[in-house]
Structure formats: C-alpha cells, structure tokens
Amino acid sequence: MTARTTGKAAANKPTSTDETEALRLRAATGRRLKAGIGTLATATLQRLDATLPWYRAMQPADRSWVGLVAQAGISSFVEWYRKPAAPLWIVADIFRAAPRELTRAISLQQTLQLVRVVVEVVEERVPDLAKVDDEAALREAVLRFSREVAFAAADVYAQAAEARGSWDARLEALVVDSLVRGESVDALASRTSALGWRSQGEVAVVVGQAPFRPTPQLTDELRRAAQKVAEDALVGIHEDRLIVVLGGSSDFRKSAAALADRFGPTSVVLGPTVATLAEAGRSAAAAVAARKAVAAWPSAPRPVTADELWPERAMAGDLDAQAELINRIYRPLEALGGSLLETVTIYLDCGNSLEATAREMYVHPNTVRYRLRKATETVGWDPTAARESFVIRAALVYGRLAASTGLSTTSNSAS
C-alpha cells in the first residue's frame, strides 16, 4: 500500500471526536424519544383507528391488546436506540406483551400493517424527535428496527401455526377415538367445537384398514383428499383401523369410493348417514361392526355400506343390525297385510320363482309380481334380486324370532 493510499484511508476513517459526537447526538435523540413515548403511542392508536378498518371492527379487549403490542414496539425501539451496542433480541419481547390468542384474532398480514403504521408515525415525527444532524441516523434506525420486527412477527406466527397444528392433530385423534368408543354427545360436541368443524350438513363415517406403518403425512394427505369430496373431514387411526369422518357430502358413497384407494387392501365400510357430527358415533359404531362382519360376504363391493351388511352383522351378534332388519323390513311388510308378507315368504321358499309361487298360492303370476313390486316400494329391498332377497330372508327370520321369543327390536345406537 502506498503512502498516498494510506493517507486517504486515514482521512476517511472516523476520528474519536466524530464517534463521540455521533454518540452524543444519539443520546440526545434517545432522551427525546423516551420523553415522547406517550405521544407516539397515542398518535399510533389514532392512526390505527383512522386507517385500518379491521382494527376498528375488533372487540374492545382485542383492540387493547393490539394497542399494547404497538406501545411495546415503540418502547423497545426507544430502548434499543438509546443503547446502540445492545443486540436486537429485545424485538422478540414485543409480542410477549399480548396473549397467544391474539394470533388468532389478527393475521400476519394485519400485524405487518400495524408495523407499517407505527413506522409511518415515527418517521413523520423524526424532525421533532432528532436534531438536524441526527435525522438521517434515526430514519435508518427506524427502518432497520421495523425490518427486525417484521421478521419477529413472522417467527411468532410460524410458531403459533406449528403449535396449533400439533394441538389440532392431537384433538382430532381424540375426537375420532371418542366416536369409536361411543362417548357422550356432550363431550364430543365440545371437542369438535374447539377443533373448528365447519360443515353444517349430514355426516357419515368411513372405516377401513390402516396401512402397516402409517405416517403423519398419510393422514394429512387423506384429510386434504377428503376435504375435496366433502365440506369437512376428520381423520384418525384407531388400533388397526383408519377412520374418516365426512361432513356435508352430496353423495357419501361416491365420496367414500374416491378415498377407497388410500385405505389398506381389505374392505372399506361406509356407516349410515346421520344429521350432525354430534351423532356421528352411531355411524362409526355401525361401520366398525360391519367391518368385523364383512368377511362373511366375500364379493362385497368396495366401499360397502354398513346397512348392506345387516344380515352378516346380525348373525355376528350385532343387536343394532337385528333391530334394523326387524323394524325396517319385517314390520313394514307385516303392517301391509298378511297376503303381502305371505307372498314374499313363499316366493323366497320357492327359490325366487314367480310360477312356483303362483301355483303355491293359487293366484296369477302377475299378482305375485305386483305384490313383490309393492314389497320393494315399501321396504326398499327387492325380493327378486339375489343379494337383496337374502337381506329380506334374514329380516323374516329375525322378525319371527322377535315375535315368538321376545327378541329386542330396539337399536342400542338409537337416540
């Protein structure tokens, strides 16, 4: 390095006198800032009220917390400016003044709008707060501090989102477990309310085999897929079962079919539709019982509804399925008159033959055909279809048992 270069560098290097003067100016500005904290806070709140509609619409308690955050930001800036050697870690303390719930009351975007308003207010008052020689330094400090506040705000919201996600996942698993265990409606309602269930439509539960090694990514992906075919969804794993609660679908069977490939290789069962999430325990209980009995119907569709498995469930000891067979099929046929119930019985006993039934009853085959059609319209199950005739035959068996032995016809899940 030449002597000329060395001399130029020495000329550009601040002297101790320059540094002392800068510190003196900064200290003087710091005192003015400290004295003006109250004025700055008042001006900031007034500006918030005048320029931010969302702030004006907030509840008084939330407005108070937002004001506290703004005042904490101003105080932190003043404290840092008065001590330039201090690190900017005090920025994180700004958001500790407000409760964690405030991150739910205002968004990150709104928080950044708040920071911008505070910066604008301070910048406008720079000529009043700093001496002429220190105005540029104060403006630069405001911009640097506002940047750090923005980063701190993003970090606070990221942590809140992560914590909320973990809490929601645990609560969701608890809700699904409550459904399967059949806990009280009141307890379930309070938990789903905290979870933020949005759908006001009907609800149905889908149950299938869980993957051998389920991961959080699996349930997240399944939840997102479920929310594409329904208004809302809950996903949980209970023992070896993967359970999806769907809310607000226009066609639950179609929705379940769209999700079937995400379950394990065995059967997928759709529980009956219920009116609200608080009643979803009945749908879950039926789906779980049906999944245990579905092995008795090797050719069952995928997904299969729990109602389609009434006979298998009844034979497996499911009292709800027995009651459904009796109340939904046997009793309505019986109420239409003896001839209709007799025709269906004889038709099934004759191997589903119209001619053989007509000969047995001494009537025309068209009469048998009419009565069978009437039975289908009444109960929704067709005696002439192979699978549905099996369901009706099971209903006749349990109906006669109920009449002769006093078998219960009340569903345990009815409420």
CSV table of C-alpha atoms in Angstrom, one decimal:
chain,number,residue,atom,x,y,z
A,1,MET,CA,0.0,0.0,0.0
A,2,THR,CA,1.4,3.4,-1.0
A,3,ALA,CA,1.7,6.3,1.4
A,4,ARG,CA,-0.8,8.2,-0.6
A,5,THR,CA,-3.4,5.4,-0.2
A,6,THR,CA,-2.6,5.0,3.4
A,7,GLY,CA,-3.2,8.7,3.9
A,8,LYS,CA,-6.5,8.6,2.1
A,9,ALA,CA,-7.8,5.7,4.2
A,10,ALA,CA,-6.7,7.5,7.4
A,11,ALA,CA,-8.6,10.7,6.2
A,12,ASN,CA,-11.8,8.6,5.6
A,13,LYS,CA,-11.7,6.8,9.0
A,14,PRO,CA,-13.9,8.5,11.6
A,15,THR,CA,-11.9,10.0,14.4
A,16,SER,CA,-12.7,9.5,18.0
A,17,THR,CA,-14.1,13.0,18.0
A,18,ASP,CA,-16.6,12.0,15.3
A,19,GLU,CA,-17.6,9.0,17.2
A,20,THR,CA,-18.1,10.9,20.4
A,21,GLU,CA,-20.3,13.5,18.6
A,22,ALA,CA,-22.4,10.7,17.0
A,23,LEU,CA,-22.9,9.1,20.4
A,24,ARG,CA,-23.8,12.5,21.9
A,25,LEU,CA,-26.4,13.2,19.2
A,26,ARG,CA,-27.8,9.7,19.5
A,27,ALA,CA,-28.1,10.1,23.3
A,28,ALA,CA,-29.8,13.4,22.9
A,29,THR,CA,-32.3,11.9,20.4
A,30,GLY,CA,-32.8,8.9,22.7
A,31,ARG,CA,-33.8,11.2,25.5
A,32,ARG,CA,-36.3,12.9,23.2
A,33,LEU,CA,-37.7,9.6,22.1
A,34,LYS,CA,-38.1,8.4,25.7
A,35,ALA,CA,-39.9,11.6,26.6
A,36,GLY,CA,-42.2,11.2,23.5
A,37,ILE,CA,-43.2,7.6,24.0
A,38,GLY,CA,-46.6,8.5,25.2
A,39,THR,CA,-47.2,11.0,22.4
A,40,LEU,CA,-46.0,8.4,19.8
A,41,ALA,CA,-48.3,5.7,21.3
A,42,THR,CA,-51.3,8.0,21.3
A,43,ALA,CA,-50.6,9.1,17.7
A,44,THR,CA,-50.2,5.4,16.6
A,45,LEU,CA,-53.5,4.3,18.1
A,46,GLN,CA,-55.3,7.3,16.4
A,47,ARG,CA,-53.7,6.4,13.1
A,48,LEU,CA,-54.7,2.7,13.5
A,49,ASP,CA,-58.3,3.7,14.1
A,50,ALA,CA,-58.3,6.1,11.2
A,51,THR,CA,-56.6,3.8,8.6
A,52,LEU,CA,-57.3,0.2,9.4
A,53,PRO,CA,-61.0,-1.0,9.2
A,54,TRP,CA,-60.2,-4.3,10.8
A,55,TYR,CA,-58.8,-2.6,13.9
A,56,ARG,CA,-62.0,-0.5,14.3
A,57,ALA,CA,-64.1,-3.7,13.9
A,58,MET,CA,-62.3,-5.6,16.7
A,59,GLN,CA,-63.7,-6.3,20.1
A,60,PRO,CA,-62.5,-3.8,22.8
A,61,ALA,CA,-60.4,-6.4,24.6
A,62,ASP,CA,-58.5,-7.3,21.3
A,63,ARG,CA,-58.1,-3.6,20.5
A,64,SER,CA,-56.5,-3.1,23.9
A,65,TRP,CA,-54.0,-6.0,23.2
A,66,VAL,CA,-53.2,-4.6,19.8
A,67,GLY,CA,-52.5,-1.2,21.3
A,68,LEU,CA,-50.3,-2.8,23.9
A,69,VAL,CA,-48.3,-4.5,21.2
A,70,ALA,CA,-47.9,-1.2,19.4
A,71,GLN,CA,-46.8,0.6,22.5
A,72,ALA,CA,-44.3,-2.3,23.3
A,73,GLY,CA,-42.8,-1.9,19.9
A,74,ILE,CA,-42.3,1.8,20.4
A,75,SER,CA,-40.8,1.3,23.8
A,76,SER,CA,-38.5,-1.4,22.5
A,77,PHE,CA,-37.3,0.8,19.7
A,78,VAL,CA,-36.5,3.6,22.0
A,79,GLU,CA,-34.7,1.3,24.4
A,80,TRP,CA,-32.6,-0.1,21.6
A,81,TYR,CA,-31.8,3.3,20.1
A,82,ARG,CA,-30.6,4.7,23.4
A,83,LYS,CA,-28.2,1.7,23.7
A,84,PRO,CA,-26.8,1.2,20.2
A,85,ALA,CA,-24.4,-1.6,21.3
A,86,ALA,CA,-27.3,-3.7,22.5
A,87,PRO,CA,-28.4,-6.6,20.3
A,88,LEU,CA,-31.8,-6.6,18.7
A,89,TRP,CA,-33.1,-9.6,20.7
A,90,ILE,CA,-35.5,-7.2,22.5
A,91,VAL,CA,-37.6,-7.3,19.3
A,92,ALA,CA,-38.9,-10.7,20.3
A,93,ASP,CA,-40.2,-9.2,23.6
A,94,ILE,CA,-42.7,-7.0,21.7
A,95,PHE,CA,-45.1,-9.9,21.1
A,96,ARG,CA,-44.8,-11.4,24.6
A,97,ALA,CA,-47.0,-8.5,25.8
A,98,ALA,CA,-50.1,-10.0,24.2
A,99,PRO,CA,-51.7,-13.4,24.8
A,100,ARG,CA,-51.1,-16.2,22.3
A,101,GLU,CA,-54.8,-16.0,21.3
A,102,LEU,CA,-54.1,-12.7,19.6
A,103,THR,CA,-52.5,-14.6,16.7
A,104,ARG,CA,-56.0,-16.0,16.0
A,105,ALA,CA,-57.6,-12.5,16.3
A,106,ILE,CA,-55.4,-10.8,13.7
A,107,SER,CA,-53.5,-12.3,10.8
A,108,LEU,CA,-49.8,-11.9,10.0
A,109,GLN,CA,-50.7,-9.5,7.2
A,110,GLN,CA,-52.6,-7.3,9.7
A,111,THR,CA,-49.7,-7.4,12.0
A,112,LEU,CA,-47.4,-6.2,9.3
A,113,GLN,CA,-49.9,-3.4,8.6
A,114,LEU,CA,-49.7,-2.5,12.2
A,115,VAL,CA,-45.9,-2.3,12.0
A,116,ARG,CA,-46.1,-0.1,8.9
A,117,VAL,CA,-48.4,2.3,10.7
A,118,VAL,CA,-46.0,2.6,13.7
A,119,VAL,CA,-43.1,3.2,11.3
A,120,GLU,CA,-45.0,5.9,9.5
A,121,VAL,CA,-45.9,7.7,12.7
A,122,VAL,CA,-42.3,7.6,14.0
A,123,GLU,CA,-40.9,8.7,10.6
A,124,GLU,CA,-43.3,11.7,10.4
A,125,ARG,CA,-42.0,12.9,13.8
A,126,VAL,CA,-38.3,12.4,13.1
A,127,PRO,CA,-37.8,16.2,12.7
A,128,ASP,CA,-39.3,16.8,16.2
A,129,LEU,CA,-37.5,13.9,17.8
A,130,ALA,CA,-34.0,14.2,16.4
A,131,LYS,CA,-31.6,17.1,15.9
A,132,VAL,CA,-30.9,18.0,12.3
A,133,ASP,CA,-27.6,16.2,12.3
A,134,ASP,CA,-29.2,13.0,13.6
A,135,GLU,CA,-32.3,12.8,11.5
A,136,ALA,CA,-30.8,10.5,8.9
A,137,ALA,CA,-29.4,8.1,11.5
A,138,LEU,CA,-32.8,8.0,13.2
A,139,ARG,CA,-34.6,7.2,9.9
A,140,GLU,CA,-32.2,4.5,9.2
A,141,ALA,CA,-32.6,3.0,12.7
A,142,VAL,CA,-36.4,3.0,12.3
A,143,LEU,CA,-36.2,1.1,9.0
A,144,ARG,CA,-33.7,-1.4,10.5
A,145,PHE,CA,-35.9,-1.9,13.5
A,146,SER,CA,-39.1,-2.3,11.5
A,147,ARG,CA,-37.4,-5.0,9.4
A,148,GLU,CA,-36.4,-6.9,12.5
A,149,VAL,CA,-40.0,-6.6,13.9
A,150,ALA,CA,-41.4,-8.0,10.7
A,151,PHE,CA,-39.1,-11.0,10.9
A,152,ALA,CA,-40.0,-11.4,14.6
A,153,ALA,CA,-43.7,-11.3,13.7
A,154,ALA,CA,-43.3,-14.0,11.0
A,155,ASP,CA,-41.5,-16.2,13.6
A,156,VAL,CA,-44.2,-15.7,16.2
A,157,TYR,CA,-46.9,-16.7,13.7
A,158,ALA,CA,-44.9,-19.6,12.4
A,159,GLN,CA,-44.5,-21.0,15.9
A,160,ALA,CA,-48.2,-20.4,16.6
A,161,ALA,CA,-49.2,-22.2,13.5
A,162,GLU,CA,-46.9,-25.1,14.3
A,163,ALA,CA,-48.2,-25.4,17.9
A,164,ARG,CA,-51.8,-25.1,16.6
A,165,GLY,CA,-51.2,-27.8,14.0
A,166,SER,CA,-49.8,-30.2,16.7
A,167,TRP,CA,-52.7,-29.4,19.1
A,168,ASP,CA,-55.3,-29.8,16.3
A,169,ALA,CA,-53.8,-33.2,15.3
A,170,ARG,CA,-54.0,-34.4,18.9
A,171,LEU,CA,-57.5,-33.1,19.3
A,172,GLU,CA,-58.6,-34.6,16.0
A,173,ALA,CA,-57.3,-38.0,17.1
A,174,LEU,CA,-59.1,-37.6,20.4
A,175,VAL,CA,-62.4,-36.9,18.7
A,176,VAL,CA,-62.1,-39.9,16.4
A,177,ASP,CA,-61.2,-42.1,19.3
A,178,SER,CA,-64.3,-40.7,21.1
A,179,LEU,CA,-66.5,-41.6,18.2
A,180,VAL,CA,-65.3,-45.2,18.1
A,181,ARG,CA,-65.6,-45.6,21.8
A,182,GLY,CA,-69.1,-44.1,21.8
A,183,GLU,CA,-68.5,-41.4,24.3
A,184,SER,CA,-71.3,-38.9,25.3
A,185,VAL,CA,-72.6,-36.5,22.8
A,186,ASP,CA,-71.9,-33.5,25.0
A,187,ALA,CA,-68.2,-34.3,25.4
A,188,LEU,CA,-67.9,-34.9,21.6
A,189,ALA,CA,-69.7,-31.6,20.8
A,190,SER,CA,-67.3,-29.6,23.0
A,191,ARG,CA,-64.2,-31.1,21.4
A,192,THR,CA,-65.4,-30.7,17.8
A,193,SER,CA,-66.3,-27.1,18.6
A,194,ALA,CA,-62.7,-26.5,19.7
A,195,LEU,CA,-61.4,-28.2,16.6
A,196,GLY,CA,-63.3,-25.8,14.3
A,197,TRP,CA,-65.6,-28.2,12.4
A,198,ARG,CA,-67.2,-26.1,9.7
A,199,SER,CA,-69.8,-28.3,8.0
A,200,GLN,CA,-73.5,-27.9,8.9
A,201,GLY,CA,-74.5,-30.8,6.7
A,202,GLU,CA,-75.1,-34.5,7.3
A,203,VAL,CA,-72.2,-36.8,8.4
A,204,ALA,CA,-71.0,-40.3,7.7
A,205,VAL,CA,-68.0,-42.3,8.9
A,206,VAL,CA,-65.8,-44.4,6.7
A,207,VAL,CA,-63.8,-47.3,8.2
A,208,GLY,CA,-61.1,-49.4,6.6
A,209,GLN,CA,-57.7,-51.0,7.3
A,210,ALA,CA,-54.9,-48.7,8.3
A,211,PRO,CA,-51.5,-49.0,6.5
A,212,PHE,CA,-48.9,-51.2,8.2
A,213,ARG,CA,-46.8,-48.2,9.0
A,214,PRO,CA,-49.0,-45.0,9.0
A,215,THR,CA,-47.2,-41.6,8.9
A,216,PRO,CA,-48.4,-38.1,9.7
A,217,GLN,CA,-48.1,-37.4,6.0
A,218,LEU,CA,-50.6,-40.1,5.3
A,219,THR,CA,-53.3,-38.6,7.5
A,220,ASP,CA,-52.6,-35.1,6.2
A,221,GLU,CA,-52.9,-36.2,2.6
A,222,LEU,CA,-56.0,-38.2,3.3
A,223,ARG,CA,-57.6,-35.2,5.1
A,224,ARG,CA,-56.8,-33.0,2.1
A,225,ALA,CA,-58.3,-35.6,-0.3
A,226,ALA,CA,-61.4,-36.0,1.9
A,227,GLN,CA,-62.0,-32.2,2.0
A,228,LYS,CA,-62.1,-32.2,-1.8
A,229,VAL,CA,-65.1,-34.6,-1.8
A,230,ALA,CA,-66.9,-33.2,1.3
A,231,GLU,CA,-67.2,-29.9,3.1
A,232,ASP,CA,-65.2,-31.1,6.1
A,233,ALA,CA,-63.3,-34.1,7.3
A,234,LEU,CA,-61.6,-35.6,10.3
A,235,VAL,CA,-59.0,-38.4,10.0
A,236,GLY,CA,-57.7,-40.7,12.7
A,237,ILE,CA,-56.2,-44.1,13.3
A,238,HIS,CA,-57.7,-46.3,16.0
A,239,GLU,CA,-55.8,-49.6,16.5
A,240,ASP,CA,-55.6,-51.1,13.1
A,241,ARG,CA,-58.4,-49.1,11.6
A,242,LEU,CA,-58.2,-45.9,9.5
A,243,ILE,CA,-61.3,-43.8,10.2
A,244,VAL,CA,-62.5,-40.8,8.1
A,245,VAL,CA,-65.4,-38.6,9.3
A,246,LEU,CA,-67.0,-36.9,6.3
A,247,GLY,CA,-69.4,-33.9,6.7
A,248,GLY,CA,-71.5,-32.2,4.1
A,249,SER,CA,-71.2,-34.5,1.1
A,250,SER,CA,-73.9,-34.6,-1.6
A,251,ASP,CA,-73.2,-38.4,-2.1
A,252,PHE,CA,-71.3,-40.1,0.7
A,253,ARG,CA,-70.9,-43.4,-1.2
A,254,LYS,CA,-69.3,-41.6,-4.1
A,255,SER,CA,-67.0,-39.7,-1.6
A,256,ALA,CA,-66.0,-42.9,0.1
A,257,ALA,CA,-65.3,-44.5,-3.3
A,258,ALA,CA,-63.0,-41.6,-4.1
A,259,LEU,CA,-61.0,-42.3,-0.9
A,260,ALA,CA,-61.0,-46.1,-1.0
A,261,ASP,CA,-57.6,-46.5,-2.6
A,262,ARG,CA,-56.0,-44.6,0.3
A,263,PHE,CA,-57.0,-47.4,2.7
A,264,GLY,CA,-55.4,-50.7,3.2
A,265,PRO,CA,-56.2,-53.6,0.8
A,266,THR,CA,-59.2,-55.0,2.8
A,267,SER,CA,-62.8,-53.9,2.8
A,268,VAL,CA,-63.8,-50.2,3.2
A,269,VAL,CA,-67.1,-49.7,5.0
A,270,LEU,CA,-69.4,-46.6,5.0
A,271,GLY,CA,-71.5,-46.0,8.1
A,272,PRO,CA,-75.1,-44.8,7.9
A,273,THR,CA,-75.7,-41.1,7.4
A,274,VAL,CA,-76.6,-39.0,10.5
A,275,ALA,CA,-77.8,-35.5,10.8
A,276,THR,CA,-74.9,-33.9,12.8
A,277,LEU,CA,-71.4,-34.5,13.9
A,278,ALA,CA,-72.7,-35.0,17.5
A,279,GLU,CA,-74.5,-38.1,16.2
A,280,ALA,CA,-71.5,-39.5,14.3
A,281,GLY,CA,-70.9,-42.1,17.0
A,282,ARG,CA,-73.8,-44.1,15.6
A,283,SER,CA,-72.4,-44.1,12.1
A,284,ALA,CA,-69.0,-45.1,13.5
A,285,ALA,CA,-70.4,-47.9,15.6
A,286,ALA,CA,-72.3,-49.4,12.6
A,287,ALA,CA,-69.2,-49.1,10.3
A,288,VAL,CA,-66.9,-50.8,12.8
A,289,ALA,CA,-69.4,-53.6,13.4
A,290,ALA,CA,-69.9,-54.0,9.6
A,291,ARG,CA,-66.1,-54.2,9.1
A,292,LYS,CA,-65.9,-57.1,11.5
A,293,ALA,CA,-68.7,-59.0,9.7
A,294,VAL,CA,-67.8,-58.1,6.1
A,295,ALA,CA,-65.7,-61.3,5.7
A,296,ALA,CA,-68.9,-63.3,5.5
A,297,TRP,CA,-69.7,-61.6,2.2
A,298,PRO,CA,-66.6,-62.2,0.0
A,299,SER,CA,-68.0,-60.4,-3.0
A,300,ALA,CA,-69.0,-57.2,-1.1
A,301,PRO,CA,-68.4,-54.0,-3.1
A,302,ARG,CA,-65.6,-51.6,-2.0
A,303,PRO,CA,-66.8,-49.5,-0.4
A,304,VAL,CA,-69.8,-51.3,1.1
A,305,THR,CA,-72.4,-49.7,3.3
A,306,ALA,CA,-73.0,-50.9,6.8
A,307,ASP,CA,-76.7,-51.2,6.0
A,308,GLU,CA,-75.9,-53.7,3.2
A,309,LEU,CA,-74.3,-55.9,5.8
A,310,TRP,CA,-77.3,-56.1,8.1
A,311,PRO,CA,-77.6,-60.0,7.8
A,312,GLU,CA,-73.9,-60.6,8.5
A,313,ARG,CA,-73.8,-58.1,11.3
A,314,ALA,CA,-77.0,-59.7,12.9
A,315,MET,CA,-75.5,-63.2,12.7
A,316,ALA,CA,-72.4,-61.9,14.3
A,317,GLY,CA,-74.5,-60.8,17.3
A,318,ASP,CA,-74.9,-57.1,16.4
A,319,LEU,CA,-78.2,-56.2,18.1
A,320,ASP,CA,-78.5,-52.9,16.2
A,321,ALA,CA,-78.4,-54.8,12.9
A,322,GLN,CA,-81.0,-57.3,14.2
A,323,ALA,CA,-83.3,-54.4,15.2
A,324,GLU,CA,-82.8,-52.7,11.8
A,325,LEU,CA,-83.9,-55.9,10.0
A,326,ILE,CA,-86.9,-56.2,12.1
A,327,ASN,CA,-88.0,-52.6,12.2
A,328,ARG,CA,-87.0,-51.6,8.6
A,329,ILE,CA,-88.1,-54.7,6.7
A,330,TYR,CA,-90.2,-57.2,8.7
A,331,ARG,CA,-92.5,-54.8,10.5
A,332,PRO,CA,-93.4,-52.7,7.4
A,333,LEU,CA,-94.2,-55.9,5.4
A,334,GLU,CA,-96.3,-57.2,8.3
A,335,ALA,CA,-98.2,-53.9,8.5
A,336,LEU,CA,-99.2,-54.1,4.8
A,337,GLY,CA,-101.2,-57.2,5.4
A,338,GLY,CA,-100.8,-60.9,5.7
A,339,SER,CA,-101.0,-61.6,2.0
A,340,LEU,CA,-98.0,-59.4,1.1
A,341,LEU,CA,-95.8,-60.9,3.8
A,342,GLU,CA,-97.0,-64.4,2.9
A,343,THR,CA,-96.3,-63.8,-0.8
A,344,VAL,CA,-92.7,-62.7,-0.1
A,345,THR,CA,-92.2,-65.6,2.3
A,346,ILE,CA,-93.5,-68.2,-0.2
A,347,TYR,CA,-91.6,-66.6,-3.1
A,348,LEU,CA,-88.3,-66.9,-1.2
A,349,ASP,CA,-89.1,-70.5,-0.1
A,350,CYS,CA,-89.9,-71.4,-3.7
A,351,GLY,CA,-86.4,-70.4,-4.9
A,352,ASN,CA,-87.4,-67.0,-6.2
A,353,SER,CA,-89.7,-68.5,-8.8
A,354,LEU,CA,-92.8,-66.5,-9.9
A,355,GLU,CA,-94.6,-69.5,-11.4
A,356,ALA,CA,-93.9,-71.8,-8.4
A,357,THR,CA,-95.2,-69.0,-6.0
A,358,ALA,CA,-98.3,-68.5,-8.1
A,359,ARG,CA,-99.1,-72.2,-8.1
A,360,GLU,CA,-98.5,-72.5,-4.3
A,361,MET,CA,-100.8,-69.6,-3.6
A,362,TYR,CA,-103.4,-70.3,-6.4
A,363,VAL,CA,-103.0,-66.8,-7.9
A,364,HIS,CA,-101.9,-65.5,-11.3
A,365,PRO,CA,-98.1,-64.8,-11.7
A,366,ASN,CA,-98.9,-61.1,-12.3
A,367,THR,CA,-100.5,-61.0,-8.9
A,368,VAL,CA,-97.3,-62.3,-7.4
A,369,ARG,CA,-95.3,-59.8,-9.5
A,370,TYR,CA,-97.5,-56.9,-8.3
A,371,ARG,CA,-97.1,-57.9,-4.6
A,372,LEU,CA,-93.4,-58.3,-4.9
A,373,ARG,CA,-93.2,-54.8,-6.5
A,374,LYS,CA,-95.3,-53.4,-3.7
A,375,ALA,CA,-92.9,-55.0,-1.1
A,376,THR,CA,-89.9,-53.4,-2.9
A,377,GLU,CA,-91.6,-50.0,-2.8
A,378,THR,CA,-92.4,-50.4,0.9
A,379,VAL,CA,-89.0,-51.6,2.3
A,380,GLY,CA,-86.5,-50.5,-0.4
A,381,TRP,CA,-85.2,-54.1,-0.9
A,382,ASP,CA,-86.1,-56.1,-3.9
A,383,PRO,CA,-87.0,-59.8,-3.3
A,384,THR,CA,-86.2,-60.7,-6.9
A,385,ALA,CA,-82.5,-59.6,-6.6
A,386,ALA,CA,-80.2,-62.3,-5.3
A,387,ARG,CA,-78.4,-60.3,-2.6
A,388,GLU,CA,-81.4,-58.3,-1.5
A,389,SER,CA,-83.6,-61.4,-1.2
A,390,PHE,CA,-81.0,-62.7,1.3
A,391,VAL,CA,-81.4,-59.5,3.3
A,392,ILE,CA,-85.2,-59.9,3.3
A,393,ARG,CA,-84.9,-63.5,4.3
A,394,ALA,CA,-82.7,-62.6,7.2
A,395,ALA,CA,-85.3,-59.9,8.2
A,396,LEU,CA,-88.1,-62.5,8.2
A,397,VAL,CA,-86.0,-64.9,10.3
A,398,TYR,CA,-85.3,-62.2,13.0
A,399,GLY,CA,-88.8,-60.9,12.8
A,400,ARG,CA,-90.3,-64.3,13.6
A,401,LEU,CA,-87.8,-64.8,16.4
A,402,ALA,CA,-88.8,-61.4,17.8
A,403,ALA,CA,-92.5,-62.4,17.7
A,404,SER,CA,-92.0,-65.8,19.3
A,405,THR,CA,-89.2,-65.2,21.8
A,406,GLY,CA,-89.4,-61.5,22.6
A,407,LEU,CA,-86.1,-60.7,20.8
A,408,SER,CA,-85.3,-57.0,21.3
A,409,THR,CA,-86.2,-54.7,18.5
A,410,THR,CA,-84.7,-51.6,19.9
A,411,SER,CA,-81.4,-50.4,18.4
A,412,ASN,CA,-78.7,-49.7,21.0
A,413,SER,CA,-77.5,-46.7,18.9
A,414,ALA,CA,-80.9,-45.1,18.5
A,415,SER,CA,-81.1,-41.8,20.2
